[in-house]
PDB file of C-alpha atoms and ligand atoms in Angstrom:
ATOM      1  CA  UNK A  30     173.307  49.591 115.473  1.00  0.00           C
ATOM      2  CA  UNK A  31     174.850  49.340 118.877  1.00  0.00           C
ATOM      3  CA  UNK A  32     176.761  46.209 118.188  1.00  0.00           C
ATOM      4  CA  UNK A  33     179.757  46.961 120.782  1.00  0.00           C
ATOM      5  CA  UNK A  34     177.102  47.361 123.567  1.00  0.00           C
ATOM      6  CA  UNK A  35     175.667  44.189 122.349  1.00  0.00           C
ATOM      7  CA  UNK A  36     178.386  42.283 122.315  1.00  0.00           C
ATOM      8  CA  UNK A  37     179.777  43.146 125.509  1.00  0.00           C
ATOM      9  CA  UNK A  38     175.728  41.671 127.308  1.00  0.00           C
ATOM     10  CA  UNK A  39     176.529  38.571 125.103  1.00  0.00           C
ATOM     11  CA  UNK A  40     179.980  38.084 126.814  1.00  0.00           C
ATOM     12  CA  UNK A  41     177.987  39.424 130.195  1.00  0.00           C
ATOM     13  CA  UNK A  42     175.554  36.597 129.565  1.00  0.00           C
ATOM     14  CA  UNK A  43     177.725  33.973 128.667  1.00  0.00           C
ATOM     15  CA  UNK A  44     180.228  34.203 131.402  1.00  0.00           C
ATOM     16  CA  UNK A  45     177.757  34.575 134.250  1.00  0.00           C
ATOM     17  CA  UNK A  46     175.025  32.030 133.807  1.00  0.00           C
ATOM     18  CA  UNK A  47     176.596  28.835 133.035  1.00  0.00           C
ATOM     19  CA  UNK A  48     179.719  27.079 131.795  1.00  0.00           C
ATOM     20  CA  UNK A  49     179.801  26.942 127.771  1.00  0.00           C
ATOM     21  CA  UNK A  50     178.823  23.984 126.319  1.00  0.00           C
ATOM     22  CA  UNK A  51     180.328  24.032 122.495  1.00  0.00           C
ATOM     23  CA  UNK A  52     183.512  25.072 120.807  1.00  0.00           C
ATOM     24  CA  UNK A  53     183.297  26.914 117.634  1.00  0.00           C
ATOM     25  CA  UNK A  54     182.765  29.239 115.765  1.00  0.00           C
ATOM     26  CA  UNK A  55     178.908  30.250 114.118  1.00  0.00           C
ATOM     27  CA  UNK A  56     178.404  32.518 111.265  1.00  0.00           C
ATOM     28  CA  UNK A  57     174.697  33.869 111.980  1.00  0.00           C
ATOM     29  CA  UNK A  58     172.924  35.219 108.800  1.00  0.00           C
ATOM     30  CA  UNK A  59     169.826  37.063 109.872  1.00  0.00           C
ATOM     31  CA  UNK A  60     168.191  40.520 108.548  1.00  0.00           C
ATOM     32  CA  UNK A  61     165.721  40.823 111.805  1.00  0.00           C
ATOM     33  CA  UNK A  62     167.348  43.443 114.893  1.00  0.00           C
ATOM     34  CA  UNK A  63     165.974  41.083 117.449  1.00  0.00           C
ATOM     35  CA  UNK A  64     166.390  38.030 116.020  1.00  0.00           C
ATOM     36  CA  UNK A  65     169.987  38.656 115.210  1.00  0.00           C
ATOM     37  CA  UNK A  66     170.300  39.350 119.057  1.00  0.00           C
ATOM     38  CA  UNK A  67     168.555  36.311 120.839  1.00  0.00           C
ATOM     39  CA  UNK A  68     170.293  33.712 118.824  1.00  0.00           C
ATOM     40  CA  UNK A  69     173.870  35.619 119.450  1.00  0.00           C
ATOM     41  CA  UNK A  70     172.824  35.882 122.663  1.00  0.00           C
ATOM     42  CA  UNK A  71     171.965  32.190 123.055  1.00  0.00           C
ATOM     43  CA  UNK A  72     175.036  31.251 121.041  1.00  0.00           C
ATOM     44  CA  UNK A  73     177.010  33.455 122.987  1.00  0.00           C
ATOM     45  CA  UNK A  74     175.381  31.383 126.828  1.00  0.00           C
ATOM     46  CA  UNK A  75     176.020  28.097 124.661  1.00  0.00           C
ATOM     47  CA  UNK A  76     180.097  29.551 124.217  1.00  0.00           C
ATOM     48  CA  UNK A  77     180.134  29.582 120.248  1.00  0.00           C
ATOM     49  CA  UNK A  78     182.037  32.526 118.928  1.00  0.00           C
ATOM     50  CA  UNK A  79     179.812  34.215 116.683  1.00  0.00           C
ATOM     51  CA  UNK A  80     179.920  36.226 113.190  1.00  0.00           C
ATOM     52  CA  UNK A  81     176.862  38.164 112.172  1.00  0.00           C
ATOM     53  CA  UNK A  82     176.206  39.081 108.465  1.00  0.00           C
ATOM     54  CA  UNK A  83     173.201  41.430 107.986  1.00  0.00           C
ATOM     55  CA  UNK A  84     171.754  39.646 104.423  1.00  0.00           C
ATOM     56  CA  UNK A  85     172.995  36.715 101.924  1.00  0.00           C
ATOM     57  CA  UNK A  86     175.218  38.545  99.931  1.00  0.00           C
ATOM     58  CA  UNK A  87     177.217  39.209 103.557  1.00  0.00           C
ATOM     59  CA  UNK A  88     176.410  35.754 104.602  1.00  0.00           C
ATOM     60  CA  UNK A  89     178.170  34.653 100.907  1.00  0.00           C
ATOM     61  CA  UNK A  90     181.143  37.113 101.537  1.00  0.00           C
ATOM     62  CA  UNK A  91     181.801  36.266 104.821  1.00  0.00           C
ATOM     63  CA  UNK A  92     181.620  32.573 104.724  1.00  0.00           C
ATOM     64  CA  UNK A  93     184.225  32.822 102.222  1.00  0.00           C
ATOM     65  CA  UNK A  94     186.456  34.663 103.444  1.00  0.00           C
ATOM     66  CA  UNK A  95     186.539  33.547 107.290  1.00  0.00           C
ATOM     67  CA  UNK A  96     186.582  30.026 108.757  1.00  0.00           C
ATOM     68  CA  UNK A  97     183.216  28.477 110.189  1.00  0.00           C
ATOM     69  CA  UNK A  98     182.288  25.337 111.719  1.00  0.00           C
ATOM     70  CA  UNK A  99     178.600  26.215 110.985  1.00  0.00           C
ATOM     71  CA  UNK A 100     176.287  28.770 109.133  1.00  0.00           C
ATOM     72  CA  UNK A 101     172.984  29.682 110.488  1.00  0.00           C
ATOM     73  CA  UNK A 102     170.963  30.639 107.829  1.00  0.00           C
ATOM     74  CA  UNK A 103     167.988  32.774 107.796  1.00  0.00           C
ATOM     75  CA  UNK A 104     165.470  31.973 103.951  1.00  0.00           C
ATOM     76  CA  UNK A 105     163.853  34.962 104.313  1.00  0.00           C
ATOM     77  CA  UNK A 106     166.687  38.291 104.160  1.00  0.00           C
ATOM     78  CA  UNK A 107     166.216  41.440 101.531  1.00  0.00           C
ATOM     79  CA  UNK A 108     168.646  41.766  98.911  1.00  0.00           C
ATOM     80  CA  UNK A 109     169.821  37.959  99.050  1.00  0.00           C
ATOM     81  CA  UNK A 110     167.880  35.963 100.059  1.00  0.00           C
ATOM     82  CA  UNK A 111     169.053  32.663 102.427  1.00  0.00           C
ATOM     83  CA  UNK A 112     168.165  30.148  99.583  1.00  0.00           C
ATOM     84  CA  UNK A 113     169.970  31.902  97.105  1.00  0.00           C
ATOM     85  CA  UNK A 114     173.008  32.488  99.279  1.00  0.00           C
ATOM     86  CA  UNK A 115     173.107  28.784 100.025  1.00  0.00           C
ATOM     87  CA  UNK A 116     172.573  27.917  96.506  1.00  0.00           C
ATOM     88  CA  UNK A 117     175.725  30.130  95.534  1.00  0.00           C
ATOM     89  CA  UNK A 118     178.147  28.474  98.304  1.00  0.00           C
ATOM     90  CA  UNK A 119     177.282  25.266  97.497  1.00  0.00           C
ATOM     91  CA  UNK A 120     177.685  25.701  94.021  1.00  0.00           C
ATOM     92  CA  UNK A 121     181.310  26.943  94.783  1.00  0.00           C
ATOM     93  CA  UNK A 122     181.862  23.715  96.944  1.00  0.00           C
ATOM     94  CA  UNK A 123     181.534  25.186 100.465  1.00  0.00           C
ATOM     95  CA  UNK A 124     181.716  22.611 103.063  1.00  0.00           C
ATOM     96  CA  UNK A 125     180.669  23.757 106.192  1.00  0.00           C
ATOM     97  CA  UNK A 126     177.288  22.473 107.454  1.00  0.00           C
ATOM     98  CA  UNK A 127     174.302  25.401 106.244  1.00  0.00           C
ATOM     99  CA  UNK A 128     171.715  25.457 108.750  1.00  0.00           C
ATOM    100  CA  UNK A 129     168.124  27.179 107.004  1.00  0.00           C
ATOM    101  CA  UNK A 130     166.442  28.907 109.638  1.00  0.00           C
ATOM    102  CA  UNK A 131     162.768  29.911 108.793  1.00  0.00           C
ATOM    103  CA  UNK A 132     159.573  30.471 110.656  1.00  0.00           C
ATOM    104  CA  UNK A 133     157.378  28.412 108.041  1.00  0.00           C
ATOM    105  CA  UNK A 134     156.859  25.249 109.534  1.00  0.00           C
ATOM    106  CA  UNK A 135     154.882  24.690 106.599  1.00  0.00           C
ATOM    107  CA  UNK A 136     154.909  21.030 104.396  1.00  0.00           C
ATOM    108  CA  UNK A 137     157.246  21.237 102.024  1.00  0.00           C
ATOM    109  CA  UNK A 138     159.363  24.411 103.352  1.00  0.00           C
ATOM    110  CA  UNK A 139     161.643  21.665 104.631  1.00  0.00           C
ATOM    111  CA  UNK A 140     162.325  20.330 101.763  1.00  0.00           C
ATOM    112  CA  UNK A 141     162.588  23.553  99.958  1.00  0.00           C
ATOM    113  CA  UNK A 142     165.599  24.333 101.966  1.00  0.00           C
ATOM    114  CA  UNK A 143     167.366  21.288 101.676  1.00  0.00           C
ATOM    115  CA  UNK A 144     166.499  21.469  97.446  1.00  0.00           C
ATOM    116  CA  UNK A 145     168.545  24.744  98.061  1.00  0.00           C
ATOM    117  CA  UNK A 146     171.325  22.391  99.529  1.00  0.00           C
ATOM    118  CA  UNK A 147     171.133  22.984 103.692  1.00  0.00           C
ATOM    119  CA  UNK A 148     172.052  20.634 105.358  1.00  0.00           C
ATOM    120  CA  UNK A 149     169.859  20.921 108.546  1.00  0.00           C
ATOM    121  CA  UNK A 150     166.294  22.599 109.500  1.00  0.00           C
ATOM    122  CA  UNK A 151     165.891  24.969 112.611  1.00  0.00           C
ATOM    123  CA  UNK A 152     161.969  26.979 112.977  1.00  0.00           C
ATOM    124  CA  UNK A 153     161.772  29.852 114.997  1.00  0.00           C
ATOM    125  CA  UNK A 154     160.904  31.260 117.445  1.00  0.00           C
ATOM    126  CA  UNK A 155     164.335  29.984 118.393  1.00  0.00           C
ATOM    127  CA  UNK A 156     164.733  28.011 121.420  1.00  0.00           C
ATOM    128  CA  UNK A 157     167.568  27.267 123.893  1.00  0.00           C
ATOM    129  CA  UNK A 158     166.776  23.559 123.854  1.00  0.00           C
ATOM    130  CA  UNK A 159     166.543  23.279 120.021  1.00  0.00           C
ATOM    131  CA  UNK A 160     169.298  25.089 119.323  1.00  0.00           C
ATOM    132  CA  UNK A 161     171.427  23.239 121.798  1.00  0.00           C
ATOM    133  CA  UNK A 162     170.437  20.106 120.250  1.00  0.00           C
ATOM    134  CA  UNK A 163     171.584  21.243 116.537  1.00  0.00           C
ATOM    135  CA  UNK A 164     174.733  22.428 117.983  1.00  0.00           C
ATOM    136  CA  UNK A 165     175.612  18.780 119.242  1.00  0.00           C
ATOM    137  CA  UNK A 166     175.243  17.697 115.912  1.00  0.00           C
ATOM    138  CA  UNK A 167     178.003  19.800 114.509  1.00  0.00           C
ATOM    139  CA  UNK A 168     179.867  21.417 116.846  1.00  0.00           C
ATOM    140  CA  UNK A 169     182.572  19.766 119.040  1.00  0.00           C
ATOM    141  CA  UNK A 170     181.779  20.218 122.790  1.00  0.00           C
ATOM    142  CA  UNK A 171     183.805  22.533 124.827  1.00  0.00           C
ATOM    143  CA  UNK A 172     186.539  20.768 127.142  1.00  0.00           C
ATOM    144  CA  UNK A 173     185.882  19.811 130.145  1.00  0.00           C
ATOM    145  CA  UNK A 174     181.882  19.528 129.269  1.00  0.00           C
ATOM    146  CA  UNK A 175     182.351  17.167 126.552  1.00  0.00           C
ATOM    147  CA  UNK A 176     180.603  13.648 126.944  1.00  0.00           C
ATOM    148  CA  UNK A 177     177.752  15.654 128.994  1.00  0.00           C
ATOM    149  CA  UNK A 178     176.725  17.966 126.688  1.00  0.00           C
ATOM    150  CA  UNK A 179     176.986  16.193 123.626  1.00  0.00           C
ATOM    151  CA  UNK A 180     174.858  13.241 124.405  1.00  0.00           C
ATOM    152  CA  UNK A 181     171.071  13.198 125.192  1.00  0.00           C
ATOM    153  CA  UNK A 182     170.184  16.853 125.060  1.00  0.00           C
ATOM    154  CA  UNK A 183     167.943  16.140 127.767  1.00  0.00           C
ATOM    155  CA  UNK A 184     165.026  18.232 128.191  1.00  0.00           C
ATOM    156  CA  UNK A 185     164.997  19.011 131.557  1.00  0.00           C
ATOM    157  CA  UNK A 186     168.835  18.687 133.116  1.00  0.00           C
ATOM    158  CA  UNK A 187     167.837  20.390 136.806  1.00  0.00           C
ATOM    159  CA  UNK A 188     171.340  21.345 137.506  1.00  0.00           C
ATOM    160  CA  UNK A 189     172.528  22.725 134.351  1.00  0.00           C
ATOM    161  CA  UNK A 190     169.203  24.919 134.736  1.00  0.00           C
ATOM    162  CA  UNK A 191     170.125  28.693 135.428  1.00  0.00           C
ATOM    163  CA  UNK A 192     168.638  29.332 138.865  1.00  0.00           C
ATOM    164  CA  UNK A 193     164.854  31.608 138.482  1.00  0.00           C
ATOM    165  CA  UNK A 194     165.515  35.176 139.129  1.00  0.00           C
ATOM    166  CA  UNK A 195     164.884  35.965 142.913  1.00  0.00           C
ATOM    167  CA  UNK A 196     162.960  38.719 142.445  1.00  0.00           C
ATOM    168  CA  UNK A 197     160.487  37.269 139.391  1.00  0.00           C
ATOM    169  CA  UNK A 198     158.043  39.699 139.789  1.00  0.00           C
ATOM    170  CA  UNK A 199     154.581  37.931 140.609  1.00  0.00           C
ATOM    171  CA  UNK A 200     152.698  40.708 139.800  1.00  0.00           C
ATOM    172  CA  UNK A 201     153.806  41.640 136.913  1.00  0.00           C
ATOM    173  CA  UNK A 202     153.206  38.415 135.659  1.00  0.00           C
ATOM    174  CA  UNK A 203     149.874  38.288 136.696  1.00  0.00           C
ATOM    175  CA  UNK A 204     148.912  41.426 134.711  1.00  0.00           C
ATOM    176  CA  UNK A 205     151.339  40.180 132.155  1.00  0.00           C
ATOM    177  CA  UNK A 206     149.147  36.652 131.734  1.00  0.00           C
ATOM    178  CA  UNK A 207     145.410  38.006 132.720  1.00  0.00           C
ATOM    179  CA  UNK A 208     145.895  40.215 129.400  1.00  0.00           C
ATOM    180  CA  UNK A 209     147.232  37.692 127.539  1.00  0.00           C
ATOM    181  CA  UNK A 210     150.445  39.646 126.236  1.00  0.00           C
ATOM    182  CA  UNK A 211     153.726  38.029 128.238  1.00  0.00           C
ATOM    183  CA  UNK A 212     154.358  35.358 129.830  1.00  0.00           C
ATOM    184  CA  UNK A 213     157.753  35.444 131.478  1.00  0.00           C
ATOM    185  CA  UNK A 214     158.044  32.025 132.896  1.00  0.00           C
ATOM    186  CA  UNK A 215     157.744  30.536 129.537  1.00  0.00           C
ATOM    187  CA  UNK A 216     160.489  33.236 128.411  1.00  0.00           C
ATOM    188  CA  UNK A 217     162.655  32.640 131.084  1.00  0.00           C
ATOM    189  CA  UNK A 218     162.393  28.838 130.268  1.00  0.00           C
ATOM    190  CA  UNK A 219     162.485  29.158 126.223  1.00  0.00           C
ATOM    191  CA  UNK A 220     165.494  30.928 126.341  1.00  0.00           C
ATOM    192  CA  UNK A 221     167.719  29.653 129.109  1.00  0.00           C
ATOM    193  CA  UNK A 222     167.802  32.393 132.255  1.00  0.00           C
ATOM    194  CA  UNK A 223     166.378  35.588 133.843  1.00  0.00           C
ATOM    195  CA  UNK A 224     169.594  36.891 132.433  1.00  0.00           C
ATOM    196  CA  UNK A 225     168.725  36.643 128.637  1.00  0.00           C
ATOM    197  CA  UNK A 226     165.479  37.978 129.120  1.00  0.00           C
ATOM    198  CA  UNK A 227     166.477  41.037 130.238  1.00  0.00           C
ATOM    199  CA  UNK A 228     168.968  41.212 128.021  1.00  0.00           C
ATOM    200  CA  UNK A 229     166.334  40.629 125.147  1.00  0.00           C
ATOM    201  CA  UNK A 230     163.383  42.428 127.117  1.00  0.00           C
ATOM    202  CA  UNK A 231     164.855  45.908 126.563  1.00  0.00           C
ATOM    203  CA  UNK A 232     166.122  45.526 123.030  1.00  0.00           C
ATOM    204  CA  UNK A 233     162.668  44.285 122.520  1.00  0.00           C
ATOM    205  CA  UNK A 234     161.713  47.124 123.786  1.00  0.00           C
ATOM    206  CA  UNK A 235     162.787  49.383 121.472  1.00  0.00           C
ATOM    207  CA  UNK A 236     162.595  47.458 118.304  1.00  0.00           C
ATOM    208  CA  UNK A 237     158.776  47.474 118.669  1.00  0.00           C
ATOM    209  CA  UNK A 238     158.865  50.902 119.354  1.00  0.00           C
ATOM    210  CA  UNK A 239     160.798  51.935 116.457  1.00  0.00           C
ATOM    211  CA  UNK A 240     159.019  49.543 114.192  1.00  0.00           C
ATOM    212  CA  UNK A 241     155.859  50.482 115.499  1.00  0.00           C
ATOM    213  CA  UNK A 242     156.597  54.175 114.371  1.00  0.00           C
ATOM    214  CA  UNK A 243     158.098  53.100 111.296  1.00  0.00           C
ATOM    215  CA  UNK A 244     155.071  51.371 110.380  1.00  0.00           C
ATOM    216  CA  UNK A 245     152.166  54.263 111.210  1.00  0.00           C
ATOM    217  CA  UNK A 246     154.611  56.810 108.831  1.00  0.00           C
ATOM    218  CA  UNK A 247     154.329  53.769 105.929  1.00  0.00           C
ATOM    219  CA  UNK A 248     150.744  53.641 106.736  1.00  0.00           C
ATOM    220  CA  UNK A 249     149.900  56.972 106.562  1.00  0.00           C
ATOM    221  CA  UNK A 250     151.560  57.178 103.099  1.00  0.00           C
ATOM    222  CA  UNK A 251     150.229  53.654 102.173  1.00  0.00           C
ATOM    223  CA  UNK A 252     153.912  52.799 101.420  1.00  0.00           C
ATOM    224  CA  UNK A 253     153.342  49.361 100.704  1.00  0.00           C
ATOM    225  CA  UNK A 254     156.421  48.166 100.891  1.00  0.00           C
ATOM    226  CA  UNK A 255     158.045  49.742 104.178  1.00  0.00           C
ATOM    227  CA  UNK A 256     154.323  48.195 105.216  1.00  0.00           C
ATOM    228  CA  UNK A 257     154.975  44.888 104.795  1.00  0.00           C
ATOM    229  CA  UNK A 258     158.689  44.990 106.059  1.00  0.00           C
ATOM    230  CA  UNK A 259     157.557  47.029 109.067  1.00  0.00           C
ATOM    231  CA  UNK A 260     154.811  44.621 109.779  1.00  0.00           C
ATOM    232  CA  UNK A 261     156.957  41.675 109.329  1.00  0.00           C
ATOM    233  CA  UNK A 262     159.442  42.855 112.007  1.00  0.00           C
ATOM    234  CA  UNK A 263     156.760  43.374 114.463  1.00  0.00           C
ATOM    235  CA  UNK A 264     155.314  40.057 113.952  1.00  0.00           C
ATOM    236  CA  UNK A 265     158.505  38.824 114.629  1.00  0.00           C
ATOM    237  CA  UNK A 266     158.753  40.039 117.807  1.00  0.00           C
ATOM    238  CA  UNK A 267     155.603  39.129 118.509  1.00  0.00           C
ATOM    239  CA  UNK A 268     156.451  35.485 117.610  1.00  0.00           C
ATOM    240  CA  UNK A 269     159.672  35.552 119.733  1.00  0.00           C
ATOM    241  CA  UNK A 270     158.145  36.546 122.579  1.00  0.00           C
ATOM    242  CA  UNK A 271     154.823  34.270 122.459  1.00  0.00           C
ATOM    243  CA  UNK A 272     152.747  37.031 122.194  1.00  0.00           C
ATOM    244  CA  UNK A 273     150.122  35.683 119.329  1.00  0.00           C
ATOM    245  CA  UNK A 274     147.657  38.603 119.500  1.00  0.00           C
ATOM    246  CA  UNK A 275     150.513  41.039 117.937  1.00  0.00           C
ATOM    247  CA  UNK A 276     152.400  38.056 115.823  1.00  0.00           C
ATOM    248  CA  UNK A 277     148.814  37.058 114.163  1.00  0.00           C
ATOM    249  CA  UNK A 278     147.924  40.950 113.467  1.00  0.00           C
ATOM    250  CA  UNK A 279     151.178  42.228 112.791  1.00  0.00           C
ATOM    251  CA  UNK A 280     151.035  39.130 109.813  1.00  0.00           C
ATOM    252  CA  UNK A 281     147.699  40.280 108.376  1.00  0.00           C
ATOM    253  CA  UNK A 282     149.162  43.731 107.761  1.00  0.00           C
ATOM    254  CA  UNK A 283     152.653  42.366 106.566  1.00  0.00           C
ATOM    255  CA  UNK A 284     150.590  40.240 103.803  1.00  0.00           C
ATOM    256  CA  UNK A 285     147.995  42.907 102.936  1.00  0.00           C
ATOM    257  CA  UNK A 286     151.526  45.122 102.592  1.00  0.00           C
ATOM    258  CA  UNK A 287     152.976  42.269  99.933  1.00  0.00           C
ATOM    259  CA  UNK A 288     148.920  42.292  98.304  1.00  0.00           C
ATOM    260  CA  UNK A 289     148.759  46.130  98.207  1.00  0.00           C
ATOM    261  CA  UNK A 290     145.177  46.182  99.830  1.00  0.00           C
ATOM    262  CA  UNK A 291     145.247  49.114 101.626  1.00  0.00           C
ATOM    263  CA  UNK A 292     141.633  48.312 102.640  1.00  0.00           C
ATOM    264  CA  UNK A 293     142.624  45.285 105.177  1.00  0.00           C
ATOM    265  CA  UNK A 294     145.653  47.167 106.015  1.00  0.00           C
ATOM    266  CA  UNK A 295     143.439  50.415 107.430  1.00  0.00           C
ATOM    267  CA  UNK A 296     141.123  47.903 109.284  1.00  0.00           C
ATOM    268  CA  UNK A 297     143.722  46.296 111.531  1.00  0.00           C
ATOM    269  CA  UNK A 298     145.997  49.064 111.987  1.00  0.00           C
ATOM    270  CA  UNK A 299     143.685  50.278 115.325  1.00  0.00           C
ATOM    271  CA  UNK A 300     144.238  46.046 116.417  1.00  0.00           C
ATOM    272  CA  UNK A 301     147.941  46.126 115.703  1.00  0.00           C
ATOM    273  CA  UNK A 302     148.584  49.477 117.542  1.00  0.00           C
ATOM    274  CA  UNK A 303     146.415  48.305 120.356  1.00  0.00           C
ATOM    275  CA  UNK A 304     147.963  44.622 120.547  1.00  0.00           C
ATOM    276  CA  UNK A 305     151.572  46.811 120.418  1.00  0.00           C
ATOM    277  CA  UNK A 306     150.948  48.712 122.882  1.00  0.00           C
ATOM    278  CA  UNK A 307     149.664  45.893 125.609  1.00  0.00           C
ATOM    279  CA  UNK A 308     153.146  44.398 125.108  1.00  0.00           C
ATOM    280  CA  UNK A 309     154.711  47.834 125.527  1.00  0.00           C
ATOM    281  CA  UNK A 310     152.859  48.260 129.326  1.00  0.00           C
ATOM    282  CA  UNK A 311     153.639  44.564 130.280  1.00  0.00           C
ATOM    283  CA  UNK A 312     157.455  45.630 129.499  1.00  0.00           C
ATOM    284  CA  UNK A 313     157.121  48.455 131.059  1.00  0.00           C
ATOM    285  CA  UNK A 314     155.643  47.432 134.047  1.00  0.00           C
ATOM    286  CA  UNK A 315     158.077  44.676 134.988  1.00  0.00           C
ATOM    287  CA  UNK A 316     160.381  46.190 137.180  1.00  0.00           C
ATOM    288  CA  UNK A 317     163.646  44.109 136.764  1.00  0.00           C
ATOM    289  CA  UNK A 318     164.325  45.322 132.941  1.00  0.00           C
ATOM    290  CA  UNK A 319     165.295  48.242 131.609  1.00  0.00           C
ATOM    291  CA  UNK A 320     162.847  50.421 129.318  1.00  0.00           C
ATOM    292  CA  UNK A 321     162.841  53.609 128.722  1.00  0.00           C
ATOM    293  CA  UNK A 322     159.788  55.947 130.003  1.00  0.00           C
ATOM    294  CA  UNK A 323     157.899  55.695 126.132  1.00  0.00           C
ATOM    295  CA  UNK A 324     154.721  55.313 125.107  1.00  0.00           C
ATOM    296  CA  UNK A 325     153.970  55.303 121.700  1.00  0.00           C
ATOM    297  CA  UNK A 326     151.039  57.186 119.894  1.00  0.00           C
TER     298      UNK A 326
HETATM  299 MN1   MN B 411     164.488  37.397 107.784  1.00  0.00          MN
END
């Protein structure tokens, strides 16, 4: 993928909104396009140096052979998996902290991870404030910020707040929230700045696109498989956005994909491709992103 153009809106992000707030440097192990993007993204606005590795066997490799203060780890990654890839570090006496990073907020996942031998516990959809708050746990805070940002956290901190976007455009948002698909205050607020959600609007953008397409071809063929991994990348955008019409629908098809019930699967594909595209005209109609002229079909 285009990861020189995404680095340089990290650094574009990072030096323009705020001072950093951490030192260090974060080895993010993630399989999902857009989720591997937002937390780099935030990392990048929080002024950790960041590694990406694409699945555990990466994440194992890398963390090996590089120095890091912290690993972010993702339990859910093709090939090798994040509990596996923990299990093998810490069996070879890794000591840098291992952070599991899962969307199942469900009892006992917790304690699955740390059986697995992480050290901490971060849910997605990630968010600024969270993730700022594990950081200050681990990471030393950069000079010149230091007793500020590594004390409360606070919730609220007015003038560290990136300043709303002049232009926030009201009536996009009221389409946006009378149909239920995006909300962009909460965005704007979740992830730290008008800034980041531009940046993450547009590569949005295209991930659902391109997942969306990816997913009608498996469909067609009943490919299972590409299905359920299609389906599961849509309903994480869905998630990281706040957009629980898609999330919820794009799950149904992701676990009737893992079931091989093609029946379920043919009933909500008309929901999922409607719920996809209401997401698609809210980003399209909001007029300070980029998006390319596409409608899918
Ligand atoms: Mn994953």
């Amino acid at each position: 993928m285009a990861e020189h153009e995404d680095h340089s809106q990290g650094q574009d992000v990072s030096q323009r909104t705020e001072k950093p707030t951490f030192s260090g440097k974060v080895l993010v192990a993630e399989d999902i396009e857009g989720n591997k993007k937002l937390i780099k993204l935030l990392l990048c606005m929080l002024g950790v140096d960041v590694v990406v590795a694409e699945d555990g066997h990466q994440a194992v490799e890398k963390a090996l052979s590089q120095s890091f203060d912290l690993i972010l780890m993702d339990m859910q990654m093709p090939r090798m998996t994040g509990y596996e890839a923990t299990v093998l570090l810490k069996k070879q006496g890794y000591s840098a902290p291992i952070v599991a990073v899962t969307a199942s907020a469900m009892i006992g996942d917790e304690e699955k991870c740390r059986e697995a031998g992480c050290d901490d516990y971060l849910t997605k959809p990630i968010r600024r404030k969270e993730l700022s708050r594990l950081l200050a746990k681990y990471l030393p805070a950069a000079q010149g910020t230091a007793s500020k940002a590594v004390t409360s956290a606070p919730e609220r901190t007015e003038a560290s707040e990136p300043a709303r976007p002049e232009q926030t455009p009201s009536q996009t948002e009221d389409v946006a929230e009378s149909n239920g698909s995006l909300n962009w205050n909460r965005l704007i607020d979740e992830w730290g700045g008008q800034e980041i959600v531009s940046n993450m609007l547009s590569v949005y953008f295209n991930d659902i696109v391109e997942n969306y397409q990816a997913l009608c071809q498996a469909i067609e063929a009943m490919h299972f498989k590409d299905i359920a991994l299609r389906a599961h990348a849509l309903k994480g955008v869905g998630r990281n956005l706040y957009v629980d019409p898609l999330r919820d629908v794009a799950e149904i098809v992701e676990r009737a994909g893992r079931a091989r019930d093609a029946e379920t699967i043919t009933l909500n594909t008309n929901d999922l491709k409607r719920q996809t595209q209401v997401v698609l005209n809210a980003l399209s109609e909001c007029d300070w992103i980029t998006t390319p002229e596409t409608s899918i079909s």
